[in-house]
PDB file of C-alpha atoms in Angstrom:
ATOM      1  CA  UNK A 193     -16.168  12.549 -11.365  1.00 97.00           C
ATOM      2  CA  UNK A 194     -13.766  11.784 -14.355  1.00 97.00           C
ATOM      3  CA  UNK A 195     -10.128  13.759 -12.835  1.00 97.00           C
ATOM      4  CA  UNK A 196      -7.612  13.783 -16.296  1.00 97.00           C
ATOM      5  CA  UNK A 197      -4.506  14.687 -16.870  1.00 96.00           C
ATOM      6  CA  UNK A 198      -3.993  16.391 -13.371  1.00 96.00           C
ATOM      7  CA  UNK A 199      -0.296  16.983 -11.465  1.00 94.00           C
ATOM      8  CA  UNK A 200      -2.475  14.989  -8.466  1.00 94.00           C
ATOM      9  CA  UNK A 201      -5.759  13.562  -9.592  1.00 96.00           C
ATOM     10  CA  UNK A 202      -7.136  13.975  -5.813  1.00 96.00           C
ATOM     11  CA  UNK A 203      -5.469  15.126  -2.643  1.00 94.00           C
ATOM     12  CA  UNK A 204      -6.303  15.006   1.181  1.00 94.00           C
ATOM     13  CA  UNK A 205      -3.847  17.851   2.726  1.00 84.00           C
ATOM     14  CA  UNK A 206      -3.926  16.730   6.483  1.00 76.00           C
ATOM     15  CA  UNK A 207      -1.810  19.551   8.065  1.00 74.00           C
ATOM     16  CA  UNK A 208      -2.912  22.790   7.016  1.00 73.00           C
ATOM     17  CA  UNK A 209      -3.617  25.909   8.638  1.00 75.00           C
ATOM     18  CA  UNK A 210      -7.826  24.704   8.574  1.00 72.00           C
ATOM     19  CA  UNK A 211      -6.312  21.397  11.024  1.00 77.00           C
ATOM     20  CA  UNK A 212      -6.471  18.074   9.902  1.00 87.00           C
ATOM     21  CA  UNK A 213      -7.969  15.895   7.646  1.00 91.00           C
ATOM     22  CA  UNK A 214     -10.981  13.476   9.176  1.00 92.00           C
ATOM     23  CA  UNK A 215     -13.603  11.990   7.636  1.00 93.00           C
ATOM     24  CA  UNK A 216     -13.965  12.667   4.057  1.00 95.00           C
ATOM     25  CA  UNK A 217     -15.085   9.830   2.149  1.00 97.00           C
ATOM     26  CA  UNK A 218     -13.725   9.416  -1.845  1.00 98.00           C
ATOM     27  CA  UNK A 219     -15.936   7.421  -4.123  1.00 98.00           C
ATOM     28  CA  UNK A 220     -16.829   6.600  -7.547  1.00 98.00           C
ATOM     29  CA  UNK A 221     -14.395   8.268  -9.034  1.00 98.00           C
ATOM     30  CA  UNK A 222     -11.708   8.162 -12.343  1.00 98.00           C
ATOM     31  CA  UNK A 223      -9.373   9.234 -11.953  1.00 98.00           C
ATOM     32  CA  UNK A 224      -6.625   9.062 -15.105  1.00 98.00           C
ATOM     33  CA  UNK A 225      -3.247  10.267 -16.163  1.00 98.00           C
ATOM     34  CA  UNK A 226      -1.967  12.323 -13.074  1.00 97.00           C
ATOM     35  CA  UNK A 227       1.506  13.650 -13.946  1.00 97.00           C
ATOM     36  CA  UNK A 228       2.063  12.091  -9.569  1.00 97.00           C
ATOM     37  CA  UNK A 229      -0.574  10.752  -7.262  1.00 97.00           C
ATOM     38  CA  UNK A 230      -3.907   9.496  -8.532  1.00 98.00           C
ATOM     39  CA  UNK A 231      -5.206   9.825  -5.406  1.00 98.00           C
ATOM     40  CA  UNK A 232      -2.994  11.623  -2.374  1.00 96.00           C
ATOM     41  CA  UNK A 233      -3.691  12.069   1.032  1.00 96.00           C
ATOM     42  CA  UNK A 234      -1.539  13.227   3.395  1.00 90.00           C
ATOM     43  CA  UNK A 235       0.217  14.163   6.623  1.00 89.00           C
ATOM     44  CA  UNK A 236      -2.527  14.914   9.489  1.00 88.00           C
ATOM     45  CA  UNK A 237      -5.167  12.805   8.140  1.00 93.00           C
ATOM     46  CA  UNK A 238      -7.303  10.280   9.862  1.00 94.00           C
ATOM     47  CA  UNK A 239     -10.645   7.921   8.948  1.00 96.00           C
ATOM     48  CA  UNK A 240     -10.546   8.510   5.045  1.00 97.00           C
ATOM     49  CA  UNK A 241     -12.384   5.909   2.776  1.00 98.00           C
ATOM     50  CA  UNK A 242     -11.313   5.869  -0.796  1.00 98.00           C
ATOM     51  CA  UNK A 243     -13.694   2.971  -2.772  1.00 98.00           C
ATOM     52  CA  UNK A 244     -15.373   2.421  -5.948  1.00 98.00           C
ATOM     53  CA  UNK A 245     -12.444   4.404  -7.447  1.00 98.00           C
ATOM     54  CA  UNK A 246     -10.400   3.684 -11.023  1.00 98.00           C
ATOM     55  CA  UNK A 247      -7.196   4.929 -11.020  1.00 98.00           C
ATOM     56  CA  UNK A 248      -5.295   4.324 -14.196  1.00 98.00           C
ATOM     57  CA  UNK A 249      -1.558   5.038 -15.715  1.00 97.00           C
ATOM     58  CA  UNK A 250      -0.283   7.163 -12.862  1.00 97.00           C
ATOM     59  CA  UNK A 251       2.818   8.862 -12.930  1.00 97.00           C
ATOM     60  CA  UNK A 252       4.140   7.420  -9.360  1.00 97.00           C
ATOM     61  CA  UNK A 253       1.864   5.980  -7.284  1.00 97.00           C
ATOM     62  CA  UNK A 254      -2.213   5.292  -8.101  1.00 98.00           C
ATOM     63  CA  UNK A 255      -2.613   5.612  -4.464  1.00 98.00           C
ATOM     64  CA  UNK A 256      -0.615   7.280  -2.082  1.00 98.00           C
ATOM     65  CA  UNK A 257      -1.226   7.567   1.811  1.00 97.00           C
ATOM     66  CA  UNK A 258       0.907   9.153   4.861  1.00 94.00           C
ATOM     67  CA  UNK A 259       0.260   9.155   8.125  1.00 93.00           C
ATOM     68  CA  UNK A 260      -2.852   8.650   7.936  1.00 94.00           C
ATOM     69  CA  UNK A 261      -4.910   6.599  10.812  1.00 95.00           C
ATOM     70  CA  UNK A 262      -7.577   4.722  10.353  1.00 97.00           C
ATOM     71  CA  UNK A 263      -7.659   4.886   6.979  1.00 97.00           C
ATOM     72  CA  UNK A 264      -9.760   2.363   4.573  1.00 98.00           C
ATOM     73  CA  UNK A 265      -9.124   1.818   0.904  1.00 98.00           C
ATOM     74  CA  UNK A 266     -11.782  -1.227  -0.468  1.00 98.00           C
ATOM     75  CA  UNK A 267     -12.796  -2.022  -3.522  1.00 98.00           C
ATOM     76  CA  UNK A 268     -10.568   0.477  -5.988  1.00 98.00           C
ATOM     77  CA  UNK A 269      -8.842  -1.112  -9.715  1.00 98.00           C
ATOM     78  CA  UNK A 270      -5.504   0.575  -9.976  1.00 98.00           C
ATOM     79  CA  UNK A 271      -3.745  -0.372 -12.896  1.00 97.00           C
ATOM     80  CA  UNK A 272      -0.384   1.309 -14.736  1.00 96.00           C
ATOM     81  CA  UNK A 273       1.477   3.293 -12.113  1.00 96.00           C
ATOM     82  CA  UNK A 274       4.829   4.434 -12.482  1.00 95.00           C
ATOM     83  CA  UNK A 275       5.832   3.109  -9.068  1.00 95.00           C
ATOM     84  CA  UNK A 276       3.612   1.437  -7.160  1.00 97.00           C
ATOM     85  CA  UNK A 277      -0.398   1.043  -7.423  1.00 98.00           C
ATOM     86  CA  UNK A 278      -0.701   1.538  -3.660  1.00 98.00           C
ATOM     87  CA  UNK A 279       2.172   2.773  -1.057  1.00 98.00           C
ATOM     88  CA  UNK A 280       1.435   3.049   2.501  1.00 98.00           C
ATOM     89  CA  UNK A 281       4.134   5.162   4.599  1.00 95.00           C
ATOM     90  CA  UNK A 282       4.101   5.805   8.272  1.00 94.00           C
ATOM     91  CA  UNK A 283       0.048   4.753   7.997  1.00 96.00           C
ATOM     92  CA  UNK A 284      -1.541   2.761  10.779  1.00 97.00           C
ATOM     93  CA  UNK A 285      -4.781   0.954  11.707  1.00 98.00           C
ATOM     94  CA  UNK A 286      -5.954   1.133   8.680  1.00 98.00           C
ATOM     95  CA  UNK A 287      -8.416  -1.442   6.512  1.00 98.00           C
ATOM     96  CA  UNK A 288      -7.002  -1.999   2.699  1.00 98.00           C
ATOM     97  CA  UNK A 289     -10.190  -4.299   1.172  1.00 98.00           C
ATOM     98  CA  UNK A 290     -11.582  -6.475  -2.006  1.00 98.00           C
ATOM     99  CA  UNK A 291      -9.067  -3.669  -4.121  1.00 98.00           C
ATOM    100  CA  UNK A 292      -7.188  -4.987  -7.550  1.00 98.00           C
ATOM    101  CA  UNK A 293      -3.680  -3.610  -7.781  1.00 98.00           C
ATOM    102  CA  UNK A 294      -1.633  -3.853 -10.798  1.00 97.00           C
ATOM    103  CA  UNK A 295       1.227  -3.340 -13.243  1.00 95.00           C
ATOM    104  CA  UNK A 296       3.938  -2.601 -10.126  1.00 94.00           C
ATOM    105  CA  UNK A 297       4.778  -2.985  -6.442  1.00 95.00           C
ATOM    106  CA  UNK A 298       2.380  -2.360  -3.386  1.00 97.00           C
ATOM    107  CA  UNK A 299       4.650  -1.328  -0.566  1.00 97.00           C
ATOM    108  CA  UNK A 300       4.112  -1.119   2.889  1.00 97.00           C
ATOM    109  CA  UNK A 301       7.271   1.339   4.535  1.00 95.00           C
ATOM    110  CA  UNK A 302       8.379   3.040   7.425  1.00 92.00           C
ATOM    111  CA  UNK A 303       5.968   3.355  10.948  1.00 92.00           C
ATOM    112  CA  UNK A 304       3.488   1.278   9.142  1.00 96.00           C
ATOM    113  CA  UNK A 305       1.490  -0.581  11.571  1.00 97.00           C
ATOM    114  CA  UNK A 306      -0.981  -3.625  12.577  1.00 98.00           C
ATOM    115  CA  UNK A 307      -3.152  -2.573   8.995  1.00 98.00           C
ATOM    116  CA  UNK A 308      -5.190  -5.070   7.358  1.00 98.00           C
ATOM    117  CA  UNK A 309      -4.859  -5.894   3.478  1.00 98.00           C
ATOM    118  CA  UNK A 310      -7.468  -8.499   3.338  1.00 98.00           C
ATOM    119  CA  UNK A 311      -8.827 -10.307   0.047  1.00 97.00           C
ATOM    120  CA  UNK A 312      -7.115  -8.074  -2.196  1.00 98.00           C
ATOM    121  CA  UNK A 313      -5.634  -9.599  -6.108  1.00 97.00           C
ATOM    122  CA  UNK A 314      -2.738  -8.741  -7.062  1.00 96.00           C
ATOM    123  CA  UNK A 315      -1.878  -8.843 -11.327  1.00 94.00           C
ATOM    124  CA  UNK A 316       1.671  -8.164 -12.032  1.00 93.00           C
ATOM    125  CA  UNK A 317       2.648  -7.089  -8.274  1.00 94.00           C
ATOM    126  CA  UNK A 318       3.674  -7.859  -5.007  1.00 94.00           C
ATOM    127  CA  UNK A 319       3.652  -6.812  -1.359  1.00 95.00           C
ATOM    128  CA  UNK A 320       6.820  -5.415  -0.536  1.00 94.00           C
ATOM    129  CA  UNK A 321       7.122  -4.307   3.316  1.00 95.00           C
ATOM    130  CA  UNK A 322      10.083  -2.209   4.199  1.00 92.00           C
ATOM    131  CA  UNK A 323      12.229  -0.620   6.953  1.00 90.00           C
ATOM    132  CA  UNK A 324      12.718   3.223   6.106  1.00 86.00           C
ATOM    133  CA  UNK A 325      15.454   5.586   6.940  1.00 81.00           C
ATOM    134  CA  UNK A 326      16.136   9.130   7.717  1.00 71.00           C
ATOM    135  CA  UNK A 327      13.243  11.800   9.563  1.00 66.00           C
ATOM    136  CA  UNK A 328      12.805  14.922   7.758  1.00 61.00           C
ATOM    137  CA  UNK A 329      13.645  14.125   3.886  1.00 58.00           C
ATOM    138  CA  UNK A 330      16.772  12.112   5.050  1.00 56.00           C
ATOM    139  CA  UNK A 331      18.272  14.166   7.915  1.00 63.00           C
ATOM    140  CA  UNK A 332      17.880  12.353  10.559  1.00 64.00           C
ATOM    141  CA  UNK A 333      19.587   8.699   9.023  1.00 63.00           C
ATOM    142  CA  UNK A 334      20.090   7.649  12.991  1.00 68.00           C
ATOM    143  CA  UNK A 335      16.138   7.144  12.521  1.00 72.00           C
ATOM    144  CA  UNK A 336      14.421   3.873  11.415  1.00 82.00           C
ATOM    145  CA  UNK A 337      10.894   3.346  11.199  1.00 88.00           C
ATOM    146  CA  UNK A 338      10.231  -0.176  10.720  1.00 90.00           C
ATOM    147  CA  UNK A 339       6.828  -1.771   8.916  1.00 95.00           C
ATOM    148  CA  UNK A 340       5.404  -4.740  12.127  1.00 94.00           C
ATOM    149  CA  UNK A 341       1.796  -5.981  13.504  1.00 96.00           C
ATOM    150  CA  UNK A 342       0.517  -5.905   9.760  1.00 97.00           C
ATOM    151  CA  UNK A 343      -1.613  -8.842   8.110  1.00 97.00           C
ATOM    152  CA  UNK A 344      -2.123 -10.141   4.571  1.00 97.00           C
ATOM    153  CA  UNK A 345      -4.985 -12.295   4.776  1.00 96.00           C
ATOM    154  CA  UNK A 346      -6.881 -14.350   1.810  1.00 94.00           C
ATOM    155  CA  UNK A 347      -7.029 -12.895  -1.907  1.00 94.00           C
ATOM    156  CA  UNK A 348      -4.339 -13.814  -5.095  1.00 93.00           C
ATOM    157  CA  UNK A 349      -1.369 -12.841  -6.161  1.00 93.00           C
ATOM    158  CA  UNK A 350      -0.096 -13.527  -9.434  1.00 89.00           C
ATOM    159  CA  UNK A 351       2.913 -12.935 -11.813  1.00 71.00           C
ATOM    160  CA  UNK A 352       6.341 -11.595  -9.977  1.00 69.00           C
ATOM    161  CA  UNK A 353       9.350 -13.580  -9.076  1.00 84.00           C
ATOM    162  CA  UNK A 354       8.500 -13.117  -5.435  1.00 89.00           C
ATOM    163  CA  UNK A 355       5.475 -12.569  -3.817  1.00 91.00           C
ATOM    164  CA  UNK A 356       6.409 -11.027  -0.216  1.00 92.00           C
ATOM    165  CA  UNK A 357       9.461  -9.020   0.676  1.00 91.00           C
ATOM    166  CA  UNK A 358      10.441  -8.089   3.764  1.00 91.00           C
ATOM    167  CA  UNK A 359      13.345  -5.946   4.409  1.00 89.00           C
ATOM    168  CA  UNK A 360      13.489  -4.884   7.804  1.00 87.00           C
ATOM    169  CA  UNK A 361      10.296  -5.498   8.791  1.00 91.00           C
ATOM    170  CA  UNK A 362       8.945  -7.005  11.736  1.00 90.00           C
ATOM    171  CA  UNK A 363       6.168  -9.207  13.149  1.00 93.00           C
ATOM    172  CA  UNK A 364       4.397  -8.795   9.865  1.00 94.00           C
ATOM    173  CA  UNK A 365       1.621 -11.644   9.262  1.00 94.00           C
ATOM    174  CA  UNK A 366       0.918 -14.007   5.835  1.00 94.00           C
ATOM    175  CA  UNK A 367      -2.084 -16.692   5.681  1.00 92.00           C
ATOM    176  CA  UNK A 368      -4.503 -17.443   3.210  1.00 91.00           C
ATOM    177  CA  UNK A 369      -2.759 -16.326  -0.355  1.00 92.00           C
ATOM    178  CA  UNK A 370      -3.457 -17.914  -3.012  1.00 90.00           C
ATOM    179  CA  UNK A 371      -0.289 -17.515  -5.322  1.00 88.00           C
ATOM    180  CA  UNK A 372      -0.113 -18.501  -8.386  1.00 86.00           C
ATOM    181  CA  UNK A 373       3.980 -18.143 -10.929  1.00 82.00           C
ATOM    182  CA  UNK A 374       5.780 -16.429  -7.692  1.00 85.00           C
ATOM    183  CA  UNK A 375       7.457 -17.709  -4.988  1.00 83.00           C
ATOM    184  CA  UNK A 376       6.875 -16.940  -0.862  1.00 82.00           C
ATOM    185  CA  UNK A 377      10.237 -14.747  -0.435  1.00 81.00           C
ATOM    186  CA  UNK A 378      13.404 -14.117  -1.753  1.00 79.00           C
ATOM    187  CA  UNK A 379      16.303 -17.175  -0.493  1.00 68.00           C
ATOM    188  CA  UNK A 380      18.575 -16.165   2.071  1.00 59.00           C
ATOM    189  CA  UNK A 381      16.507 -13.101   3.639  1.00 58.00           C
ATOM    190  CA  UNK A 382      15.978 -12.606   6.970  1.00 56.00           C
ATOM    191  CA  UNK A 383      13.021 -12.092   8.974  1.00 56.00           C
ATOM    192  CA  UNK A 384      12.112 -11.087  11.975  1.00 71.00           C
ATOM    193  CA  UNK A 385       9.137 -12.780  13.593  1.00 82.00           C
ATOM    194  CA  UNK A 386       7.540 -12.316  10.201  1.00 85.00           C
ATOM    195  CA  UNK A 387       5.237 -15.868   9.420  1.00 86.00           C
ATOM    196  CA  UNK A 388       3.980 -16.102   5.842  1.00 84.00           C
ATOM    197  CA  UNK A 389       1.699 -19.648   4.776  1.00 80.00           C
ATOM    198  CA  UNK A 390       0.144 -19.774   1.755  1.00 74.00           C
ATOM    199  CA  UNK A 391      -1.250 -21.313  -0.530  1.00 71.00           C
ATOM    200  CA  UNK A 392       0.650 -22.380  -3.907  1.00 69.00           C
ATOM    201  CA  UNK A 393      -1.931 -23.115  -7.540  1.00 69.00           C
ATOM    202  CA  UNK A 394      -0.401 -23.463 -10.838  1.00 66.00           C
ATOM    203  CA  UNK A 395      -4.342 -22.783 -12.649  1.00 65.00           C
ATOM    204  CA  UNK A 396      -6.184 -20.210 -13.632  1.00 64.00           C
ATOM    205  CA  UNK A 397      -6.900 -17.541 -11.411  1.00 56.00           C
TER     206      UNK A 397
END
């Protein structure tokens, strides 16, 4: 399918009267110029597969997953998003494999844990693992959710000032990532058990 100029290119809703969303597959689509998200996977979804899609020029996120359990995002190309090519929020036990993300920061936020990001290529982009404050649209400011035990393996990051940021994130692991024109993490940032082991190169990616 070619989905052009919609509010959301495609939305998978979990918490509806029909029950949870399980096992849906979204494959091989072109999604362009969405006013908000290219693909939005909402609360109450599990086992969703997003594969081989090309998503361009979303006003906000290219792919947005919220409270999505055991979801897989692989072989997608996401570029030109206004906010983030990939926003993983409160989503756990997912697999993000062999994607190309470009032009804005990949965000992993809140109670996102035990996710694997493997062999992804980031152009003009970087990873940000960030705590999320405020349950219920910010009404409970004592609630802090921290991304933890996520792993980034392989792939490459090119042309952002910093490859990774860990803000309130705990026990995440990075290894065997090829980095070009970016430093591993900002100086002076306080880690909490995060480990970054990278390869740095100056040649052509």
